[in-house]
Coordinates of C-alpha atoms in Angstrom, one line a residue:
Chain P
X122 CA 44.1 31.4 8.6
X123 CA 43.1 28.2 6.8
X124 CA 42.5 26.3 10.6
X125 CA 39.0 24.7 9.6
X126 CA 36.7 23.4 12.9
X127 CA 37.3 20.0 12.3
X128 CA 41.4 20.8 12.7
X129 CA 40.4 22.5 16.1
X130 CA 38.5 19.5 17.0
X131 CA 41.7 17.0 16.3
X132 CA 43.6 19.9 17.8
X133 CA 41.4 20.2 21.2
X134 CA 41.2 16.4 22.1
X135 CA 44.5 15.1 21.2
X136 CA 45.9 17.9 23.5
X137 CA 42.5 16.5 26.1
X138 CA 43.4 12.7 25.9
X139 CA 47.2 12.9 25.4
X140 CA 46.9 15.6 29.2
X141 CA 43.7 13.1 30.6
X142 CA 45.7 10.0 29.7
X143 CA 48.8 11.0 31.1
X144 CA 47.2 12.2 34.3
X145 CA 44.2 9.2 34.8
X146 CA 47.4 6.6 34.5
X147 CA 49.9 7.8 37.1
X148 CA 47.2 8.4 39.5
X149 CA 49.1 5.3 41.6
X150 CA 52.2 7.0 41.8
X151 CA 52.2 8.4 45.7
X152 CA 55.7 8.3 46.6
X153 CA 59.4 8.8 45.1
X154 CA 60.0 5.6 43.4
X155 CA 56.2 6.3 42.0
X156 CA 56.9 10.0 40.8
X157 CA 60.5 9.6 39.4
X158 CA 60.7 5.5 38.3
X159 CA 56.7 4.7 37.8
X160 CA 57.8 2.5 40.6
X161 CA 59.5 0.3 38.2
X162 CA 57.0 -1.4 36.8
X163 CA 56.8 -0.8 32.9
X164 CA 57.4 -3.7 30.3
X165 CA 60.5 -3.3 27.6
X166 CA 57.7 -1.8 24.8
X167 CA 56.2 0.7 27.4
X168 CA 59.9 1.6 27.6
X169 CA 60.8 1.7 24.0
X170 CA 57.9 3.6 22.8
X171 CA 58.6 6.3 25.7
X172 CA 62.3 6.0 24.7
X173 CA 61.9 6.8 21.1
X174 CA 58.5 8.9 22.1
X175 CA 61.4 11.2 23.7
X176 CA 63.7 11.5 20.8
X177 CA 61.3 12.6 18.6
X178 CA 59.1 16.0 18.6
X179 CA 57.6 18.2 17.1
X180 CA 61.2 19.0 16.0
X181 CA 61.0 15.7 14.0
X182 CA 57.8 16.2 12.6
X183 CA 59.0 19.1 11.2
X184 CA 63.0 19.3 10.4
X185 CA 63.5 15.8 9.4
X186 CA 61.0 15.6 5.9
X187 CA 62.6 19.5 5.8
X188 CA 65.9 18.2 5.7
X189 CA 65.3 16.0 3.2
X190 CA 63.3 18.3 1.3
X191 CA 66.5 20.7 1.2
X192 CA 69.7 18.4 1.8
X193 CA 68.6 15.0 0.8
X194 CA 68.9 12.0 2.7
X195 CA 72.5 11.4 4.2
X196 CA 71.1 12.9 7.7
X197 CA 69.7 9.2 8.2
X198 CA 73.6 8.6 8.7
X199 CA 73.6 10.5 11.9
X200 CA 71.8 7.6 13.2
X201 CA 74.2 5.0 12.7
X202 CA 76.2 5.1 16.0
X203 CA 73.0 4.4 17.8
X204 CA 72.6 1.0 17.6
X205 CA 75.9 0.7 18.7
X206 CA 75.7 2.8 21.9
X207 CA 72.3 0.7 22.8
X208 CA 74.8 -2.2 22.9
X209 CA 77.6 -0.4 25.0
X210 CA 74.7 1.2 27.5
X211 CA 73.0 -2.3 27.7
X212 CA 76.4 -4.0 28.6
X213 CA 78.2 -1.4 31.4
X214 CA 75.5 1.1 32.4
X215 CA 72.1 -0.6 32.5
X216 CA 73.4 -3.0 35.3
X217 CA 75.2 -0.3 36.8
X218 CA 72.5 2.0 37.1
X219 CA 69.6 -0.4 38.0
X220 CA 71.7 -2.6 40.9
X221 CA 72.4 1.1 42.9
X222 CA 68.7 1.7 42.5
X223 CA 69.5 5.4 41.9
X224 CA 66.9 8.0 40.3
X225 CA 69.0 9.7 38.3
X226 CA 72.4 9.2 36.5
X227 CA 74.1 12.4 38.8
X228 CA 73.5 10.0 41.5
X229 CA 75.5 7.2 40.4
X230 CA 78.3 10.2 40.3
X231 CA 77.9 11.1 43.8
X232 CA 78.0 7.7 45.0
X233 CA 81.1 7.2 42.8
X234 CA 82.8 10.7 43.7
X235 CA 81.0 13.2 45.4
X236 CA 78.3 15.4 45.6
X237 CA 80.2 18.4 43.3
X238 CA 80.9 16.0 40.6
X239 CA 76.9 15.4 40.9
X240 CA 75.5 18.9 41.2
X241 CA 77.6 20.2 38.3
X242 CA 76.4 17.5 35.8
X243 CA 72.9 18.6 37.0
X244 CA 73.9 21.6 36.5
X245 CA 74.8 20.9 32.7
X246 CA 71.9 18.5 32.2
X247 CA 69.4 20.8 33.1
X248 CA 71.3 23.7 31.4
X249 CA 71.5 22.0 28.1
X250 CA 68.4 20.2 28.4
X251 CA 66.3 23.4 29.2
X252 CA 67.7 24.6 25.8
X253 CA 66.8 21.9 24.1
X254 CA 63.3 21.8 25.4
X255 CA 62.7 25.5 24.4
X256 CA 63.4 24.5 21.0
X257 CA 61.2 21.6 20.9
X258 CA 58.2 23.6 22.3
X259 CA 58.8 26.6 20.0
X260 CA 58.4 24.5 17.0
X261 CA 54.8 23.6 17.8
X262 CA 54.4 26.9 18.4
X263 CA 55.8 28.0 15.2
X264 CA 53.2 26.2 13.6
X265 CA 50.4 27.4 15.7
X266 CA 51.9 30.6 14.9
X267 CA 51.7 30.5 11.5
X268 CA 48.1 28.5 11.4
X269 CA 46.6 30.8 13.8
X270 CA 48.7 34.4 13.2
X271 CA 48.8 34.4 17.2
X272 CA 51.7 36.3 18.9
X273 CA 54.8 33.6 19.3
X274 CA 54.7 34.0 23.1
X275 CA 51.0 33.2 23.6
X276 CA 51.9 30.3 21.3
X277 CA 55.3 29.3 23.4
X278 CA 53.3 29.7 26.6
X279 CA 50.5 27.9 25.9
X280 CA 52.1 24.8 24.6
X281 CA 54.9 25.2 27.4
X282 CA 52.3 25.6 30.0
X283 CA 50.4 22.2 28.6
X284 CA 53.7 20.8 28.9
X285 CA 54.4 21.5 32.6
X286 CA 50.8 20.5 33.7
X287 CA 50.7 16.6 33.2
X288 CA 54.5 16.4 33.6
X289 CA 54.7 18.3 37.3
X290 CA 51.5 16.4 38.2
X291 CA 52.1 12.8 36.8
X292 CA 55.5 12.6 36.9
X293 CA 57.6 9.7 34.9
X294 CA 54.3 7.3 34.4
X295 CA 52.3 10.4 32.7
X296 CA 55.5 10.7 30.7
X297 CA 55.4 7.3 29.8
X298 CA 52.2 6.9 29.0
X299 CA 51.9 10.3 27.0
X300 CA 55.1 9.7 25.2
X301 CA 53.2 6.7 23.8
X302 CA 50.6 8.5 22.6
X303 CA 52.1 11.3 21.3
X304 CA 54.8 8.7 19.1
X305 CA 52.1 7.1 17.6
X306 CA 49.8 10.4 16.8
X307 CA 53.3 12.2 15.3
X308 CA 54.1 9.0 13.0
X309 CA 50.3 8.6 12.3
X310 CA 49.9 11.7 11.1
X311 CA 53.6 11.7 9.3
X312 CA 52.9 8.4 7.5
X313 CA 49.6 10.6 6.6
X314 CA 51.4 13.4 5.0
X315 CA 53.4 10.8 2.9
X316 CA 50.7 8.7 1.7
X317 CA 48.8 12.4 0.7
X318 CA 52.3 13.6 -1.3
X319 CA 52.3 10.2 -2.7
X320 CA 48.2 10.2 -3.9
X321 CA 48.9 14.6 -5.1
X322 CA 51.7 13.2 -7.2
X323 CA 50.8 13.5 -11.2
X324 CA 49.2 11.1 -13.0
X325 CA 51.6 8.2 -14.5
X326 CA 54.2 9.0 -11.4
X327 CA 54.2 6.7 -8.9
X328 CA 56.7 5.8 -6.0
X329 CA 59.7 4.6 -8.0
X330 CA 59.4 7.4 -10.3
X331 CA 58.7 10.1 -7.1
X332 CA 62.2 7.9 -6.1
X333 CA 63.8 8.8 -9.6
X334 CA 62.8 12.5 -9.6
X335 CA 64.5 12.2 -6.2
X336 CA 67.6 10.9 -6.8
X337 CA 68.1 12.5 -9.7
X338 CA 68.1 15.5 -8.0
X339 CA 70.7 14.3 -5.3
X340 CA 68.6 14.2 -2.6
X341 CA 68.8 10.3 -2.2
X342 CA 72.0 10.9 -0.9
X343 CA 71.6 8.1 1.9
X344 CA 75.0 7.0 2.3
X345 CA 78.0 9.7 1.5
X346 CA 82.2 9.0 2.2
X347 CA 82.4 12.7 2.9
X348 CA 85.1 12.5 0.0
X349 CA 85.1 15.0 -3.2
X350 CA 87.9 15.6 -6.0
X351 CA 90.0 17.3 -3.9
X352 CA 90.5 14.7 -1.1
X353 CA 88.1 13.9 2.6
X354 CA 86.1 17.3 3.2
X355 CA 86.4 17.4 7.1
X356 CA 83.7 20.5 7.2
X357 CA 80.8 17.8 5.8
X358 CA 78.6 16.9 8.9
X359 CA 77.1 14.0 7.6
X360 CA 78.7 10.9 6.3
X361 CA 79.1 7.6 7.0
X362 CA 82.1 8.3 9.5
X363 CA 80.8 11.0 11.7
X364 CA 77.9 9.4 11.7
X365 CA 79.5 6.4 12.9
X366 CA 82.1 7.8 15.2
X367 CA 80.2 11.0 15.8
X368 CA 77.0 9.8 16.0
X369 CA 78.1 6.8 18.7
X370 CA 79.2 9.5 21.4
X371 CA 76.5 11.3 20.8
X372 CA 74.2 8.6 20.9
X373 CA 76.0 7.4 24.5
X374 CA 76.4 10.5 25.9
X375 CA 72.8 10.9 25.6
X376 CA 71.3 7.6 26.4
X377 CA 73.9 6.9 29.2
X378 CA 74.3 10.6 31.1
X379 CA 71.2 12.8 30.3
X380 CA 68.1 12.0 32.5
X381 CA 65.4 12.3 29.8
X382 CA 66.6 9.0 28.5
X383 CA 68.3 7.3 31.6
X384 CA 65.3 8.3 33.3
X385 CA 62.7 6.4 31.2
X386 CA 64.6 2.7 31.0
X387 CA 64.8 2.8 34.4
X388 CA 61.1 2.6 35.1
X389 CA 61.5 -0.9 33.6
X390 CA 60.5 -3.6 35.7
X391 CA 63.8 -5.3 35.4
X392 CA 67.0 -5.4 33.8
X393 CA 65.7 -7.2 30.9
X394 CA 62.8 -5.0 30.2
X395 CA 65.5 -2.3 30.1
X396 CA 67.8 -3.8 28.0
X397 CA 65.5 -4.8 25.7
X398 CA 63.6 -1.9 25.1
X399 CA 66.8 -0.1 24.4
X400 CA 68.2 -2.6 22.2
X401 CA 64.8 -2.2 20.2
X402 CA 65.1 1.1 19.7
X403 CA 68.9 0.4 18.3
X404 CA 66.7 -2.3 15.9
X405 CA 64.3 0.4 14.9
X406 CA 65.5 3.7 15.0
X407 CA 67.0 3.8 11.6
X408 CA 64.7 2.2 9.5
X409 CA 61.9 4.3 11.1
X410 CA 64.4 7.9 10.7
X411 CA 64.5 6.5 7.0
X412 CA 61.0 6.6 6.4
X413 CA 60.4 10.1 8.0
X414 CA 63.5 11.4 5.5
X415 CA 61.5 9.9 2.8
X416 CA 58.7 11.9 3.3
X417 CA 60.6 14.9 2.5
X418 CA 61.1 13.2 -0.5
X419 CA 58.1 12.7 -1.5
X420 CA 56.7 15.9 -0.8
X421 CA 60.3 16.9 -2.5
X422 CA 58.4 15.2 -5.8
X423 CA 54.9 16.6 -5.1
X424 CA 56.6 20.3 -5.3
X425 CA 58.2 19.7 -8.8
X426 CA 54.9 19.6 -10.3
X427 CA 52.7 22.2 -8.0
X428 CA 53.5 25.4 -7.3
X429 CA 55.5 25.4 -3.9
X430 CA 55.1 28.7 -1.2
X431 CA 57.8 31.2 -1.3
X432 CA 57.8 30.9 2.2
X433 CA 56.3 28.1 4.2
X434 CA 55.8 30.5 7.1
X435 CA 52.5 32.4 6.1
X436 CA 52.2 34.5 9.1
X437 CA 55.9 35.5 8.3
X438 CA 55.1 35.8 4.7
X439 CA 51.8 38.0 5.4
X440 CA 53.8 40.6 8.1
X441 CA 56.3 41.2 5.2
X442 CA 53.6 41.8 2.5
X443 CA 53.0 44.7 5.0
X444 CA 56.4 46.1 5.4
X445 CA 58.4 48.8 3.5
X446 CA 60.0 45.2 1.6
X447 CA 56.7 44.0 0.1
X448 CA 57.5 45.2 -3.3
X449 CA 60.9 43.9 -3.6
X450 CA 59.1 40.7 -1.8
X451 CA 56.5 40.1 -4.6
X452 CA 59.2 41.1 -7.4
X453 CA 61.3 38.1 -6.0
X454 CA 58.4 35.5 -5.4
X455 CA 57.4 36.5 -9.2
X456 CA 60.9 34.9 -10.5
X457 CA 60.3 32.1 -7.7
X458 CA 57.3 31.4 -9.6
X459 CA 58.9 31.6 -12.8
X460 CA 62.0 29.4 -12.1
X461 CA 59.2 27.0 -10.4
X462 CA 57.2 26.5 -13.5
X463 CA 60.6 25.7 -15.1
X464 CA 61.9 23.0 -13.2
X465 CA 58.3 21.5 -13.2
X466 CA 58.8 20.9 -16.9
X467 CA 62.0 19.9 -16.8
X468 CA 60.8 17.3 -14.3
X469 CA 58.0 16.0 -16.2
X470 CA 60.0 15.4 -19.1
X471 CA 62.7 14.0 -16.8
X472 CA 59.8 11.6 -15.9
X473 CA 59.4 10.7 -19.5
X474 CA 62.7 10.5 -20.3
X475 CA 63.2 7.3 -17.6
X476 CA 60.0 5.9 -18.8
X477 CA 62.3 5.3 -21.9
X478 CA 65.3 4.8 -20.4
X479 CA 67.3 7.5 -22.3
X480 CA 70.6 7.5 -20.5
X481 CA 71.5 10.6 -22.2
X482 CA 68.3 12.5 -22.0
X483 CA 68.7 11.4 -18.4
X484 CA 72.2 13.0 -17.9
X485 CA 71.5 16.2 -19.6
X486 CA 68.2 16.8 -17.7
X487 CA 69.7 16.0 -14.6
X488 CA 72.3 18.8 -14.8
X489 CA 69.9 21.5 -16.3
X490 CA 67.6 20.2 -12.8
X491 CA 71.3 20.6 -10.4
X492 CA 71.4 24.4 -12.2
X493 CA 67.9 24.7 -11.1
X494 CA 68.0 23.4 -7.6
X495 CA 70.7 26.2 -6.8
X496 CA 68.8 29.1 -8.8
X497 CA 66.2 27.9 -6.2
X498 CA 67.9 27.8 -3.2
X499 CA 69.6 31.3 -3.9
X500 CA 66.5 32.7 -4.7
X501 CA 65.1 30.8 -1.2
X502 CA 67.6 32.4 0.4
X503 CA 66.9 35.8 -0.5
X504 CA 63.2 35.4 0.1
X505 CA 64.4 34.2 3.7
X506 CA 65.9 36.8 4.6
X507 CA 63.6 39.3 2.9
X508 CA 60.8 37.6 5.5
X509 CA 62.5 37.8 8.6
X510 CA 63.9 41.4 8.0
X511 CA 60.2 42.6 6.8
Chain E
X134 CA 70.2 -14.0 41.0
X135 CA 69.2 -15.2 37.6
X136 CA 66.0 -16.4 38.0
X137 CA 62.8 -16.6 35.7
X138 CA 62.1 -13.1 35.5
X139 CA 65.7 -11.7 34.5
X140 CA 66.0 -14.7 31.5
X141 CA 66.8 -13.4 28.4
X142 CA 64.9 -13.6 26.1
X143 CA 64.6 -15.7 22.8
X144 CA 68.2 -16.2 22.8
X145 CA 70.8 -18.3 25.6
X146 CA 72.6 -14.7 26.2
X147 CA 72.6 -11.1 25.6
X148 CA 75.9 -11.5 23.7
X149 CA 73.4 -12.9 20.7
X150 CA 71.0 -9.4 20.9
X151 CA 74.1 -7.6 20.5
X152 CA 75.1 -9.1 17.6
X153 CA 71.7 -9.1 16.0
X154 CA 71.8 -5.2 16.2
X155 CA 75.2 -5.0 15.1
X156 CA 74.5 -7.2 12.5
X157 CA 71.4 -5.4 11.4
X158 CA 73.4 -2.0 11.5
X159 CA 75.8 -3.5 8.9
X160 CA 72.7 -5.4 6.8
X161 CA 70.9 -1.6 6.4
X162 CA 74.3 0.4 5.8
X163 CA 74.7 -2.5 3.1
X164 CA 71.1 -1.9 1.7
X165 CA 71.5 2.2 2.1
X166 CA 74.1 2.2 -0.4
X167 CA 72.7 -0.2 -3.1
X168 CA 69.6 2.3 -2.8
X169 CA 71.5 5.2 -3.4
X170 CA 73.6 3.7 -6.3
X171 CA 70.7 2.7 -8.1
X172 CA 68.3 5.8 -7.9
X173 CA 71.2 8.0 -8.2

């Protein structure tokens, strides 16, 4: 596929250094407090970064812009019981946790019940979180998939297997560390991708008017009530009250009970540096979650004026161009095609018509585009399917 | 028990951090929905 040598090269030493890194810094770690805690000796930023390093993935690299791209930017609202649960965890479970000197969260719940109360939420913790983690290592794989046309399970096993190495033989310093790295190659190369969308864009439209074509198109949706004509709609997942209340249990459930996040703040040298690098990631989380949503955006904007794929999956794409569906495939990317060229010029002219400030032009276009947007998403849809059945 | 090391920092107590990222929850939700009346 288009994987040039100098992607293998970035491809082959940030796997090297992130691996080497990892490994060369925990070499101190010789006992348990070493292996699980880094023997408690990382500053609040060491902690942030590997706190926020673990929230995000390739998963974020990936869905977030995506979701934007698609459903606009009310997902950012998800975040909003965060910064709340930072404060809650910081007050009743950071002293908690750090005076009994535990390892692990289960621990505090043997010591305060018993030893089933800890081996069940384990149990669950390793349960869900082993889910969890085969999602976030099949996305990388997805793309290496698609790049390279390799088989998904040489994909999943190789990028498991790199996983495994420097965690089993660093333990939570080569986590630390790594998580670093990896958080600042995966919003490197994110803030890349949105300055790139931003430079593609057409002559004579810039940022606000890449915002315009946006909004106009509902996808700067940031902040929703969840209401419509007919009353609250209780089946819309993101608004500003489940993300609120919904997000705030989610958010504590997951910084105060699941390992992968109790586990980092308390490698913090004290209770401060824990506390503080948790109530920095409540500071940053949204404003940072906003910015990766407005990438989608922008590469939202790039795609009214160039052609966009049928399907982002090209491996996907390229197995169905083989199958019994390939006609009915290229029959349906042909009206994609079409309908594409069409909202492109209804988009530039859009673009003109706020360079004048036509409030009517404005309104008219941006119904003819909401038409659009669903022709395209049906169509998407079909496509979809068409792919994964081929 | 709280000596040098545990002090908090730039404020007299953590009740002040936790207002700052309360308050800054409310100052972006604020900001969020003047930016999506006006590009809307």
């Amino acid at each position: 596929m288009n994987f040039s040598r100098l992607d293998w090269i970035v491809l082959v030493i940030t796997l090297l250094l992130i691996i080497v890194y990892g490994v060369f810094k925990s070499r101190t770690s010789k006992n348990l407090d070493g292996y699980f805690l880094g023997d408690r000796q990382m500053p609040w930023w060491v902690v942030m970064l590997s706190i926020m390093g673990t929230q995000a993935s390739a998963i974020t690299f990936l869905t977030a812009p995506g979701q934007a791209y698609t459903d606009g930017m009310r997902f950012v609202q998800y975040y909003f019981g965060l910064p709340i649960a930072m404060v809650v965890v910081c007050i009743f479970f950071v002293p908690i946790f750090r005076r009994l000197k535990i390892y692990t969260a289960y621990e505090y719940l043997e010591q305060r019940f018993d030893v089933k109360t800890r081996t069940l939420t384990s149990f669950l913790f390793l349960l869900s979180r082993g889910l969890a983690t085969g999602v976030s290592v099949v996305a990388p794989s997805l793309v290496l998939h698609s790049l390279l046309g390799w088989d998904i399970t040489i994909t999943n096993l190789f990028m498991g297997g790199l996983l495994i190495i420097y965690t089993v033989t660093g333990g939570a310093k080569a986590v630390a560390y790594t998580q670093q790295l990896q958080f600042v190659i995966i919003y490197a190369a994110m803030f890349l991708a949105a300055w790139w969308a931003i430079k593609m864009l057409p002559q004579g439209i810039g940022i606000t008017e890449a915002l315009h074509i946006g909004g106009k198109a509902g996808k700067l949706n940031v902040i929703t009530s969840g209401n419509t004509e007919h009353g609250f709609d209780w089946k819309d997942k993101y608004n500003i009250w489940s993300g609120i209340i919904g997000g705030f249990f989610l958010s504590l459930s997951y910084f105060g009970t699941d390992q992968s996040q109790v586990g980092r703040y308390l490698t913090a040298r004290s209770d401060k540096e824990s506390k503080l690098g948790l109530l920095m990631n409540g500071l940053v989380k949204i404003p940072l979650q906003f910015s990766i949503l407005l990438i989608g955006i922008f590469v939202f904007a790039y795609y009214q004026f160039n052609p966009a794929p049928a399907f982002f999956n090209l491996a996907q794409e390229n197995k169905v161009k083989r199958s019994v569906y390939a006609n009915e495939y290229a029959a349906a990317t042909d009206k994609y095609h079409l309908l594409q060229e069409e909202k492109s010029k209804t988009f530039t002219r859009l673009g003109e018509a706020l360079k004048r400030d036509k409030a009517d032009e404005i309104a008219a276009l941006r119904q003819q585009i909401t038409e659009q947007q669903r022709q395209d998403e049906r169509l998407g849809d079909r496509l979809a399917v068409e792919a994964f059945d081929g | 028990m709280n000596n040098e090391k545990d002090k908090v920092p730039l404020f007299k107590s953590w009740n002040y951090w936790y207002w700052l990222v309360i308050g800054f929850l409310v100052l972006l939700i604020v900001l969020f929905v003047f930016f999506t009346k006006y590009f809307s």
